Coordinates of C-alpha atoms in Angstrom, one line a residue:
X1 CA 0.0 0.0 0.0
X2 CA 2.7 2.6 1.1
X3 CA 4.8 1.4 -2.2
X4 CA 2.0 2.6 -4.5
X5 CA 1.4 5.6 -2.4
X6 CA 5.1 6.4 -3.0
X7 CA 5.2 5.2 -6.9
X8 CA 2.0 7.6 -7.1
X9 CA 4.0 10.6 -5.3
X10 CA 6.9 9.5 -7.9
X11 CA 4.9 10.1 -10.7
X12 CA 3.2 13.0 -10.0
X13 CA 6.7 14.7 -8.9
X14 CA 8.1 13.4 -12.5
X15 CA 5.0 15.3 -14.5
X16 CA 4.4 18.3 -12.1
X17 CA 7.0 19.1 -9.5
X18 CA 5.2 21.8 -7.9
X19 CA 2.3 20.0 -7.1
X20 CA 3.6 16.8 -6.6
X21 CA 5.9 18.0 -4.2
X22 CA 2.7 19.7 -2.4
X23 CA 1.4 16.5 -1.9
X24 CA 4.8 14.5 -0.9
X25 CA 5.0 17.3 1.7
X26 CA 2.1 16.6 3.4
X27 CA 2.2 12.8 3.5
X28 CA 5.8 12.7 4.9
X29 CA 5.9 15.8 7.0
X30 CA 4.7 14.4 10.3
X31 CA 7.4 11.5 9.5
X32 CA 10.5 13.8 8.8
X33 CA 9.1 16.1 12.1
X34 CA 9.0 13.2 13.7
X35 CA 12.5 11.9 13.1
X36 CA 14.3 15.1 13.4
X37 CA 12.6 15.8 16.8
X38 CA 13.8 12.5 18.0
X39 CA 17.5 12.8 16.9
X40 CA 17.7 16.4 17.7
X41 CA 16.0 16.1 20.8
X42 CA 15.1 20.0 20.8
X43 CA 11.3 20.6 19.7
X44 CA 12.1 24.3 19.2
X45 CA 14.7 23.2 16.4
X46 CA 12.5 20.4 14.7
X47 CA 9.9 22.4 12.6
X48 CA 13.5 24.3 11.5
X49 CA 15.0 21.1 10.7
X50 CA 12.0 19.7 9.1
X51 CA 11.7 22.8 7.0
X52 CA 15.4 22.9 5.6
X53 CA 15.1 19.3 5.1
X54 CA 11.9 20.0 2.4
X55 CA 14.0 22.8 1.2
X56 CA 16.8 20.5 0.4
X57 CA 14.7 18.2 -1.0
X58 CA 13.0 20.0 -3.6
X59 CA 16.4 22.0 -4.7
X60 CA 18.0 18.6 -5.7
X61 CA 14.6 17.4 -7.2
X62 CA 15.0 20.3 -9.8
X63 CA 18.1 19.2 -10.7
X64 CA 17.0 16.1 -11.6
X65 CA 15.4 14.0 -14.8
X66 CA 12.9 12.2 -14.8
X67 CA 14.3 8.4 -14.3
X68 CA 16.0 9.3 -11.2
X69 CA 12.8 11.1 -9.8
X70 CA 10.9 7.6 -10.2
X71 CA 14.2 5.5 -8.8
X72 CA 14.0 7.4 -5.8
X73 CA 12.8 5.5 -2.5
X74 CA 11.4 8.1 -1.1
X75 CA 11.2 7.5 2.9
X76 CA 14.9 6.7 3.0
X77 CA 15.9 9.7 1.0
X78 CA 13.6 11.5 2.5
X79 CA 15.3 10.7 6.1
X80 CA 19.0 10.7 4.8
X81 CA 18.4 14.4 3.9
X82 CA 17.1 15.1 7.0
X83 CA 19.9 13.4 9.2
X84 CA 22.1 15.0 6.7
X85 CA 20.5 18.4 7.8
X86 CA 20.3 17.2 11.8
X87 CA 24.0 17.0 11.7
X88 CA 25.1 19.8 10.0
X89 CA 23.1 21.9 12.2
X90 CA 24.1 20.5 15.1
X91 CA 28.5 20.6 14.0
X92 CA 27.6 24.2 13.1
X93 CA 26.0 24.7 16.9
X94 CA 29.1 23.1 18.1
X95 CA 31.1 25.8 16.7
X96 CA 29.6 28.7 18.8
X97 CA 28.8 28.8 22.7
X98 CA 25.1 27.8 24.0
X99 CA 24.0 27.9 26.7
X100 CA 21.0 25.4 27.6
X101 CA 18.5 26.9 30.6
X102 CA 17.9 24.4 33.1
X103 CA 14.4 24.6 33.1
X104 CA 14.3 22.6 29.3
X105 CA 16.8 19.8 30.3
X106 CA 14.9 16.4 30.0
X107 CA 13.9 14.3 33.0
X108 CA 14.7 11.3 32.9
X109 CA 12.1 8.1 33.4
X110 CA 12.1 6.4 36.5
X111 CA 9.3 3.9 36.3
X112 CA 7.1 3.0 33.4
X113 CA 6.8 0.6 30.3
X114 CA 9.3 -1.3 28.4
X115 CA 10.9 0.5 25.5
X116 CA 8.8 -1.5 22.8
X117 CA 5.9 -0.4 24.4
X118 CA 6.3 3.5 24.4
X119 CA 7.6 3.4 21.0
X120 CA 4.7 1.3 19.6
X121 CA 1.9 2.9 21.6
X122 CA 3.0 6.3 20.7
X123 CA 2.5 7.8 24.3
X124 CA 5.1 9.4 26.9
X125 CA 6.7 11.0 23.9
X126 CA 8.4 13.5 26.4
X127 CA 10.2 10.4 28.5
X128 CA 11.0 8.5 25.4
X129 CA 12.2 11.5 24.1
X130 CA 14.3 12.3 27.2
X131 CA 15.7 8.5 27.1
X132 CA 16.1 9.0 23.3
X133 CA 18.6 11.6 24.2
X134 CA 20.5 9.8 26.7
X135 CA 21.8 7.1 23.7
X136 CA 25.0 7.7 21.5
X137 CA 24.1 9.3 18.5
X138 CA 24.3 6.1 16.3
X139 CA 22.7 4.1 18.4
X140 CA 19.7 7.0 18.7
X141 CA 19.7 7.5 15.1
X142 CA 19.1 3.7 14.5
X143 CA 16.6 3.6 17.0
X144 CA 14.4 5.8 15.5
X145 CA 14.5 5.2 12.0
X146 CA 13.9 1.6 12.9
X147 CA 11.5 1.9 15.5
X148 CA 10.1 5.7 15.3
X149 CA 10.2 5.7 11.3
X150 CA 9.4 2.2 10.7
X151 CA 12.1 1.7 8.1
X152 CA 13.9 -1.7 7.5
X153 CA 17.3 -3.0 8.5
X154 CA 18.2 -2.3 5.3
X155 CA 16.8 1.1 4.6
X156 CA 18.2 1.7 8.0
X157 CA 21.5 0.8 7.1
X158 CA 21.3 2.8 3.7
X159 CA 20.4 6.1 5.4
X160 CA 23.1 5.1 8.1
X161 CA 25.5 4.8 5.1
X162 CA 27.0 1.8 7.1
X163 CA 26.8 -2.0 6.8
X164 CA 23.3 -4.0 7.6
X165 CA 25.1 -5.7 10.4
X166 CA 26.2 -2.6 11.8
X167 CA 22.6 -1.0 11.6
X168 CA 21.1 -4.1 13.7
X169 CA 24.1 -3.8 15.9
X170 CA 23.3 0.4 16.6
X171 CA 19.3 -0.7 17.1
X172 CA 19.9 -3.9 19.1
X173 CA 22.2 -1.7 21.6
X174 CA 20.1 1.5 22.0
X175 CA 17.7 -0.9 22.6
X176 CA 19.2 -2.4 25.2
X177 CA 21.0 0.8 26.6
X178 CA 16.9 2.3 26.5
X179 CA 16.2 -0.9 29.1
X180 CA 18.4 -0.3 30.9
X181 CA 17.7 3.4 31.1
X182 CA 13.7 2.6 32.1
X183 CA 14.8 0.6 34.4
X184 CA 16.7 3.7 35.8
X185 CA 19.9 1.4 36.0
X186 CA 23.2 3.1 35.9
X187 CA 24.6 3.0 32.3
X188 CA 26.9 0.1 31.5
X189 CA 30.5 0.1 30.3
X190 CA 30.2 -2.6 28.5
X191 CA 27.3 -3.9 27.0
X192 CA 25.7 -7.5 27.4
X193 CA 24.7 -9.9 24.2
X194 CA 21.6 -9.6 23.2
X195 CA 19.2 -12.4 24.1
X196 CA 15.4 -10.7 23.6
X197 CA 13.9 -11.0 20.2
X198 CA 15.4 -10.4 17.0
X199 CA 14.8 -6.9 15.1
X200 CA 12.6 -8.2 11.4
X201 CA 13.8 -6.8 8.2

């Protein structure tokens, strides 16, 4: 169902770019939002991020014909270009001082569900965002373009630019390290093997 939604995006981007990309906006907006909030961790920055990241997108859409426009694979290119714009924001804020009020540092979760369950059911978005942000950035990243986006191993591997195995490896820690952190447990040093269920394709 989603694949004909995209091939039908595809082809109206290939005949009308302007409207098309109208209509691509509005179908993955809430999922780029979505993604950029989770790996930025900052809500005031996401709607920017989301933004520059449909900016981005249609600028290299001009550029091109009409066989690439109907190759794409939309979600993952999609969510490349927006980690792509994530990260380059976030080395530019690196560069110049910030200061970060108290009052808008996460708390953390003490108590509550496992992490399958407040990614699935959608609520406690503020504590799963808070724990989101207590991961590494690859592991976070692969979290929620697995779990949050919904993509596969291997789309989450392609917009990782990185190995399949290493993808699994990022989601099957944070994972684990998100455990952990639910169960308010001290971060490890070194991290178990993984012995819960296996992450599909």
């Amino acid at each position: 169902m989603e694949e004909e939604t995209d091939e039908a995006l595809l082809a109206g981007l290939a005949e009308d770019l302007d409207a098309g990309f109208h209509r691509l906006v509005r179908d993955h907006e809430p999922l780029v939002h979505s993604v950029v909030l989770r790996a930025s961790g900052r809500p005031e920055e996401a709607e920017d991020l989301a933004a520059e990241t449909f900016l981005r997108a249609y600028r290299a859409l001009r550029g091109y014909d009409r066989a690439r426009i109907l190759a794409l694979r939309l979600k993952p290119w999609l969510l490349t270009i927006a980690l792509n714009t994530w990260r380059n924001a976030a080395r530019d804020a690196s560069r110049r001082p910030h200061h970060v009020p108290v009052a808008t540092l996460p708390e953390r979760l003490h108590e509550g569900p496992g992490v399958e369950e407040l990614v699935e059911s959608g609520e406690s978005q503020r504590e799963l965002g808070a724990l989101l942000a207590d991961l590494p950035q690859a592991q976070r990243t692969a979290v929620v373009l697995r779990h949050v986006a919904g993509l596969s191993m291997t789309e989450v591997a392609a917009v990782l630019g990185c190995p399949e195995g290493t993808a699994k490896s990022h989601v099957s820690r944070g994972l684990r390290r998100l455990r952990l952190l639910c169960a308010d447990g001290p971060p490890p040093t070194a991290l178990p093997e993984p012995t819960g269920r296996r992450d599909r394709r």
